[in-house]
Amino acid sequence: MKLPDGIRLDNIREQLQALADEYGGRVLTGIRGPGRTVYPSYERRRFGGRLRLTLSDGDSEGPTGTTATFEDLPADLPQLTISPWGLLDSVFRLLGLGRKPTGYDELDRNAVFACTDEGFLAAFLTEKNREHVQDLLTGLPGAPASVRAASRTVVVSVPAMLVTSGDLRLLHRRALGVTLGLVDTASGVFIAELSWPEGASIDIVCPVCAVPLVQQLVAYCRCCEAPHHLDCWKYNGGCAMYGCPGCSRALPRSTDGSGEDCPQ
Ligand SMILES: [Zn+2]
Ligand SMILES: [Zn+2]
Ligand SMILES: [Zn+2]
């Protein structure tokens, strides 16, 4: 399907359908009524959670905001808020008040982090997760996104209309990346983009369901490094490779993202 790049009122459904065609999931129908329009939304089940991209109600020009919500996530996610840097924050910092900086200069220039668990936040701020957050803060048109995570829900909001289908894809990927990073940090599952071994000519199949892995983010066993579908990893409760029983439980995650020693 070839789409015009701009997101408009009359092609929102098609834009979301293109996302569903590319990443899976489905488009939920919107309702147009007097005084209020509920735009079509995009839904995808992911890692035992439900991702929903919602365009919020605007005026006749179109929707004014985009929200990616993830539900049914692990209950052990601490509360985390990432807010775009504001004028008030400059005043607070001058007065020596406000939130502690993370120590990553670029992130600290763009955002304020608040977390109920400092160790969790430190573990979450891996290079890849910092990149996802940075792109949400500075890589989307209009205003920067904010992230709010509580025990079972992560909400990523962009308070301005996304302009192009590329923006929609970027929001989808980065919001998913940040969320999986949070889940990863909470559960100890090692999640990374699927990388292919040098010279591999055959499909890499998931050891749980035997279906080839084509998704960008997969769950890697820390010991034997076998990649699994994220959902399959969760379903199986850990690594499915024969002879790797030590990996059938989630292992603690180290802050630099590298694996722990194999318990075997
Ligand atoms: Zn699988
Ligand atoms: Zn092992
Ligand atoms: Zn394993």
mmCIF file with all atom_site columns, C-alpha atoms in Angstrom, residues 63-153:
data_model
loop_
_atom_site.group_PDB
_atom_site.id
_atom_site.type_symbol
_atom_site.label_atom_id
_atom_site.label_alt_id
_atom_site.label_comp_id
_atom_site.label_asym_id
_atom_site.label_entity_id
_atom_site.label_seq_id
_atom_site.pdbx_PDB_ins_code
_atom_site.Cartn_x
_atom_site.Cartn_y
_atom_site.Cartn_z
_atom_site.occupancy
_atom_site.B_iso_or_equiv
_atom_site.pdbx_formal_charge
_atom_site.auth_seq_id
_atom_site.auth_comp_id
_atom_site.auth_asym_id
_atom_site.auth_atom_id
_atom_site.pdbx_PDB_model_num
ATOM 1  C CA . PRO A 1 63  ? -6.312 15.110 16.296 1.00 0.00 ? 63  PRO A CA 1
ATOM 2  C CA . THR A 1 64  ? -3.972 17.009 18.596 1.00 0.00 ? 64  THR A CA 1
ATOM 3  C CA . GLY A 1 65  ? -2.090 14.327 20.411 1.00 0.00 ? 65  GLY A CA 1
ATOM 4  C CA . THR A 1 66  ? -0.938 10.755 20.207 1.00 0.00 ? 66  THR A CA 1
ATOM 5  C CA . THR A 1 67  ? -0.758 8.302  23.068 1.00 0.00 ? 67  THR A CA 1
ATOM 6  C CA . ALA A 1 68  ? 0.800  4.882  23.163 1.00 0.00 ? 68  ALA A CA 1
ATOM 7  C CA . THR A 1 69  ? -0.529 2.898  26.100 1.00 0.00 ? 69  THR A CA 1
ATOM 8  C CA . PHE A 1 70  ? 0.767  -0.460 27.248 1.00 0.00 ? 70  PHE A CA 1
ATOM 9  C CA . GLU A 1 71  ? -1.374 -2.458 29.628 1.00 0.00 ? 71  GLU A CA 1
ATOM 10 C CA . ASP A 1 72  ? -1.239 -5.791 31.459 1.00 0.00 ? 72  ASP A CA 1
ATOM 11 C CA . LEU A 1 73  ? 2.454  -5.420 32.178 1.00 0.00 ? 73  LEU A CA 1
ATOM 12 C CA . PRO A 1 74  ? 4.312  -6.948 35.135 1.00 0.00 ? 74  PRO A CA 1
ATOM 13 C CA . ALA A 1 75  ? 3.118  -5.669 38.506 1.00 0.00 ? 75  ALA A CA 1
ATOM 14 C CA . ASP A 1 76  ? 6.688  -5.061 39.659 1.00 0.00 ? 76  ASP A CA 1
ATOM 15 C CA . LEU A 1 77  ? 7.302  -2.003 37.488 1.00 0.00 ? 77  LEU A CA 1
ATOM 16 C CA . PRO A 1 78  ? 8.101  0.891  39.823 1.00 0.00 ? 78  PRO A CA 1
ATOM 17 C CA . GLN A 1 79  ? 6.680  4.318  39.112 1.00 0.00 ? 79  GLN A CA 1
ATOM 18 C CA . LEU A 1 80  ? 8.713  6.261  36.594 1.00 0.00 ? 80  LEU A CA 1
ATOM 19 C CA . THR A 1 81  ? 7.998  9.635  35.052 1.00 0.00 ? 81  THR A CA 1
ATOM 20 C CA . ILE A 1 82  ? 10.043 11.191 32.280 1.00 0.00 ? 82  ILE A CA 1
ATOM 21 C CA . SER A 1 83  ? 8.943  14.779 31.693 1.00 0.00 ? 83  SER A CA 1
ATOM 22 C CA . PRO A 1 84  ? 10.288 17.169 29.075 1.00 0.00 ? 84  PRO A CA 1
ATOM 23 C CA . TRP A 1 85  ? 12.550 19.819 30.557 1.00 0.00 ? 85  TRP A CA 1
ATOM 24 C CA . GLY A 1 86  ? 10.647 23.019 31.390 1.00 0.00 ? 86  GLY A CA 1
ATOM 25 C CA . LEU A 1 87  ? 11.330 26.560 32.530 1.00 0.00 ? 87  LEU A CA 1
ATOM 26 C CA . LEU A 1 88  ? 10.307 25.693 36.080 1.00 0.00 ? 88  LEU A CA 1
ATOM 27 C CA . ASP A 1 89  ? 12.910 22.945 36.142 1.00 0.00 ? 89  ASP A CA 1
ATOM 28 C CA . SER A 1 90  ? 15.632 25.490 35.330 1.00 0.00 ? 90  SER A CA 1
ATOM 29 C CA . VAL A 1 91  ? 14.503 27.579 38.293 1.00 0.00 ? 91  VAL A CA 1
ATOM 30 C CA . PHE A 1 92  ? 14.408 24.517 40.563 1.00 0.00 ? 92  PHE A CA 1
ATOM 31 C CA . ARG A 1 93  ? 17.871 23.462 39.529 1.00 0.00 ? 93  ARG A CA 1
ATOM 32 C CA . LEU A 1 94  ? 19.274 26.980 40.103 1.00 0.00 ? 94  LEU A CA 1
ATOM 33 C CA . LEU A 1 95  ? 17.826 26.846 43.611 1.00 0.00 ? 95  LEU A CA 1
ATOM 34 C CA . GLY A 1 96  ? 19.265 23.413 44.171 1.00 0.00 ? 96  GLY A CA 1
ATOM 35 C CA . LEU A 1 97  ? 15.796 21.910 44.327 1.00 0.00 ? 97  LEU A CA 1
ATOM 36 C CA . GLY A 1 98  ? 14.057 19.465 42.061 1.00 0.00 ? 98  GLY A CA 1
ATOM 37 C CA . ARG A 1 99  ? 14.992 16.030 40.808 1.00 0.00 ? 99  ARG A CA 1
ATOM 38 C CA . LYS A 1 100 ? 18.470 14.615 40.789 1.00 0.00 ? 100 LYS A CA 1
ATOM 39 C CA . PRO A 1 101 ? 20.058 14.555 37.329 1.00 0.00 ? 101 PRO A CA 1
ATOM 40 C CA . THR A 1 102 ? 20.748 11.134 35.855 1.00 0.00 ? 102 THR A CA 1
ATOM 41 C CA . GLY A 1 103 ? 24.338 12.063 35.039 1.00 0.00 ? 103 GLY A CA 1
ATOM 42 C CA . TYR A 1 104 ? 23.781 11.680 31.290 1.00 0.00 ? 104 TYR A CA 1
ATOM 43 C CA . ASP A 1 105 ? 24.213 15.286 30.139 1.00 0.00 ? 105 ASP A CA 1
ATOM 44 C CA . GLU A 1 106 ? 22.154 15.159 26.963 1.00 0.00 ? 106 GLU A CA 1
ATOM 45 C CA . LEU A 1 107 ? 19.224 13.452 28.697 1.00 0.00 ? 107 LEU A CA 1
ATOM 46 C CA . ASP A 1 108 ? 19.435 15.855 31.635 1.00 0.00 ? 108 ASP A CA 1
ATOM 47 C CA . ARG A 1 109 ? 19.261 18.822 29.281 1.00 0.00 ? 109 ARG A CA 1
ATOM 48 C CA . ASN A 1 110 ? 16.014 17.507 27.775 1.00 0.00 ? 110 ASN A CA 1
ATOM 49 C CA . ALA A 1 111 ? 14.146 15.793 30.569 1.00 0.00 ? 111 ALA A CA 1
ATOM 50 C CA . VAL A 1 112 ? 13.525 15.272 34.250 1.00 0.00 ? 112 VAL A CA 1
ATOM 51 C CA . PHE A 1 113 ? 13.401 11.712 35.554 1.00 0.00 ? 113 PHE A CA 1
ATOM 52 C CA . ALA A 1 114 ? 11.482 10.746 38.677 1.00 0.00 ? 114 ALA A CA 1
ATOM 53 C CA . CYS A 1 115 ? 11.478 7.144  39.855 1.00 0.00 ? 115 CYS A CA 1
ATOM 54 C CA . THR A 1 116 ? 10.392 5.431  43.067 1.00 0.00 ? 116 THR A CA 1
ATOM 55 C CA . ASP A 1 117 ? 13.380 3.085  42.747 1.00 0.00 ? 117 ASP A CA 1
ATOM 56 C CA . GLU A 1 118 ? 16.748 4.667  41.968 1.00 0.00 ? 118 GLU A CA 1
ATOM 57 C CA . GLY A 1 119 ? 18.451 1.348  41.358 1.00 0.00 ? 119 GLY A CA 1
ATOM 58 C CA . PHE A 1 120 ? 15.773 0.456  38.815 1.00 0.00 ? 120 PHE A CA 1
ATOM 59 C CA . LEU A 1 121 ? 16.251 3.760  37.007 1.00 0.00 ? 121 LEU A CA 1
ATOM 60 C CA . ALA A 1 122 ? 20.012 3.272  36.885 1.00 0.00 ? 122 ALA A CA 1
ATOM 61 C CA . ALA A 1 123 ? 19.543 -0.231 35.446 1.00 0.00 ? 123 ALA A CA 1
ATOM 62 C CA . PHE A 1 124 ? 17.026 1.049  32.919 1.00 0.00 ? 124 PHE A CA 1
ATOM 63 C CA . LEU A 1 125 ? 19.333 3.738  31.519 1.00 0.00 ? 125 LEU A CA 1
ATOM 64 C CA . THR A 1 126 ? 21.299 1.471  29.214 1.00 0.00 ? 126 THR A CA 1
ATOM 65 C CA . GLU A 1 127 ? 22.693 2.936  26.005 1.00 0.00 ? 127 GLU A CA 1
ATOM 66 C CA . LYS A 1 128 ? 19.810 1.564  23.939 1.00 0.00 ? 128 LYS A CA 1
ATOM 67 C CA . ASN A 1 129 ? 17.129 2.798  26.342 1.00 0.00 ? 129 ASN A CA 1
ATOM 68 C CA . ARG A 1 130 ? 18.757 6.230  26.553 1.00 0.00 ? 130 ARG A CA 1
ATOM 69 C CA . GLU A 1 131 ? 18.608 6.365  22.757 1.00 0.00 ? 131 GLU A CA 1
ATOM 70 C CA . HIS A 1 132 ? 14.889 5.426  22.752 1.00 0.00 ? 132 HIS A CA 1
ATOM 71 C CA . VAL A 1 133 ? 14.125 8.094  25.378 1.00 0.00 ? 133 VAL A CA 1
ATOM 72 C CA . GLN A 1 134 ? 16.236 10.715 23.610 1.00 0.00 ? 134 GLN A CA 1
ATOM 73 C CA . ASP A 1 135 ? 14.392 10.116 20.344 1.00 0.00 ? 135 ASP A CA 1
ATOM 74 C CA . LEU A 1 136 ? 11.033 10.433 22.065 1.00 0.00 ? 136 LEU A CA 1
ATOM 75 C CA . LEU A 1 137 ? 12.153 13.729 23.596 1.00 0.00 ? 137 LEU A CA 1
ATOM 76 C CA . THR A 1 138 ? 13.736 15.323 20.568 1.00 0.00 ? 138 THR A CA 1
ATOM 77 C CA . GLY A 1 139 ? 13.004 13.189 17.516 1.00 0.00 ? 139 GLY A CA 1
ATOM 78 C CA . LEU A 1 140 ? 9.288  13.832 17.051 1.00 0.00 ? 140 LEU A CA 1
ATOM 79 C CA . PRO A 1 141 ? 7.782  16.990 15.581 1.00 0.00 ? 141 PRO A CA 1
ATOM 80 C CA . GLY A 1 142 ? 5.937  19.439 17.790 1.00 0.00 ? 142 GLY A CA 1
ATOM 81 C CA . ALA A 1 143 ? 6.348  18.986 21.490 1.00 0.00 ? 143 ALA A CA 1
ATOM 82 C CA . PRO A 1 144 ? 8.487  16.286 23.130 1.00 0.00 ? 144 PRO A CA 1
ATOM 83 C CA . ALA A 1 145 ? 6.866  13.133 24.448 1.00 0.00 ? 145 ALA A CA 1
ATOM 84 C CA . SER A 1 146 ? 6.453  12.298 28.097 1.00 0.00 ? 146 SER A CA 1
ATOM 85 C CA . VAL A 1 147 ? 6.546  8.841  29.650 1.00 0.00 ? 147 VAL A CA 1
ATOM 86 C CA . ARG A 1 148 ? 4.581  7.715  32.695 1.00 0.00 ? 148 ARG A CA 1
ATOM 87 C CA . ALA A 1 149 ? 4.978  4.191  33.993 1.00 0.00 ? 149 ALA A CA 1
ATOM 88 C CA . ALA A 1 150 ? 3.141  2.716  36.939 1.00 0.00 ? 150 ALA A CA 1
ATOM 89 C CA . SER A 1 151 ? 2.744  -0.906 37.994 1.00 0.00 ? 151 SER A CA 1
ATOM 90 C CA . ARG A 1 152 ? 0.854  -2.222 34.992 1.00 0.00 ? 152 ARG A CA 1
ATOM 91 C CA . THR A 1 153 ? 0.691  0.578  32.489 1.00 0.00 ? 153 THR A CA 1
#
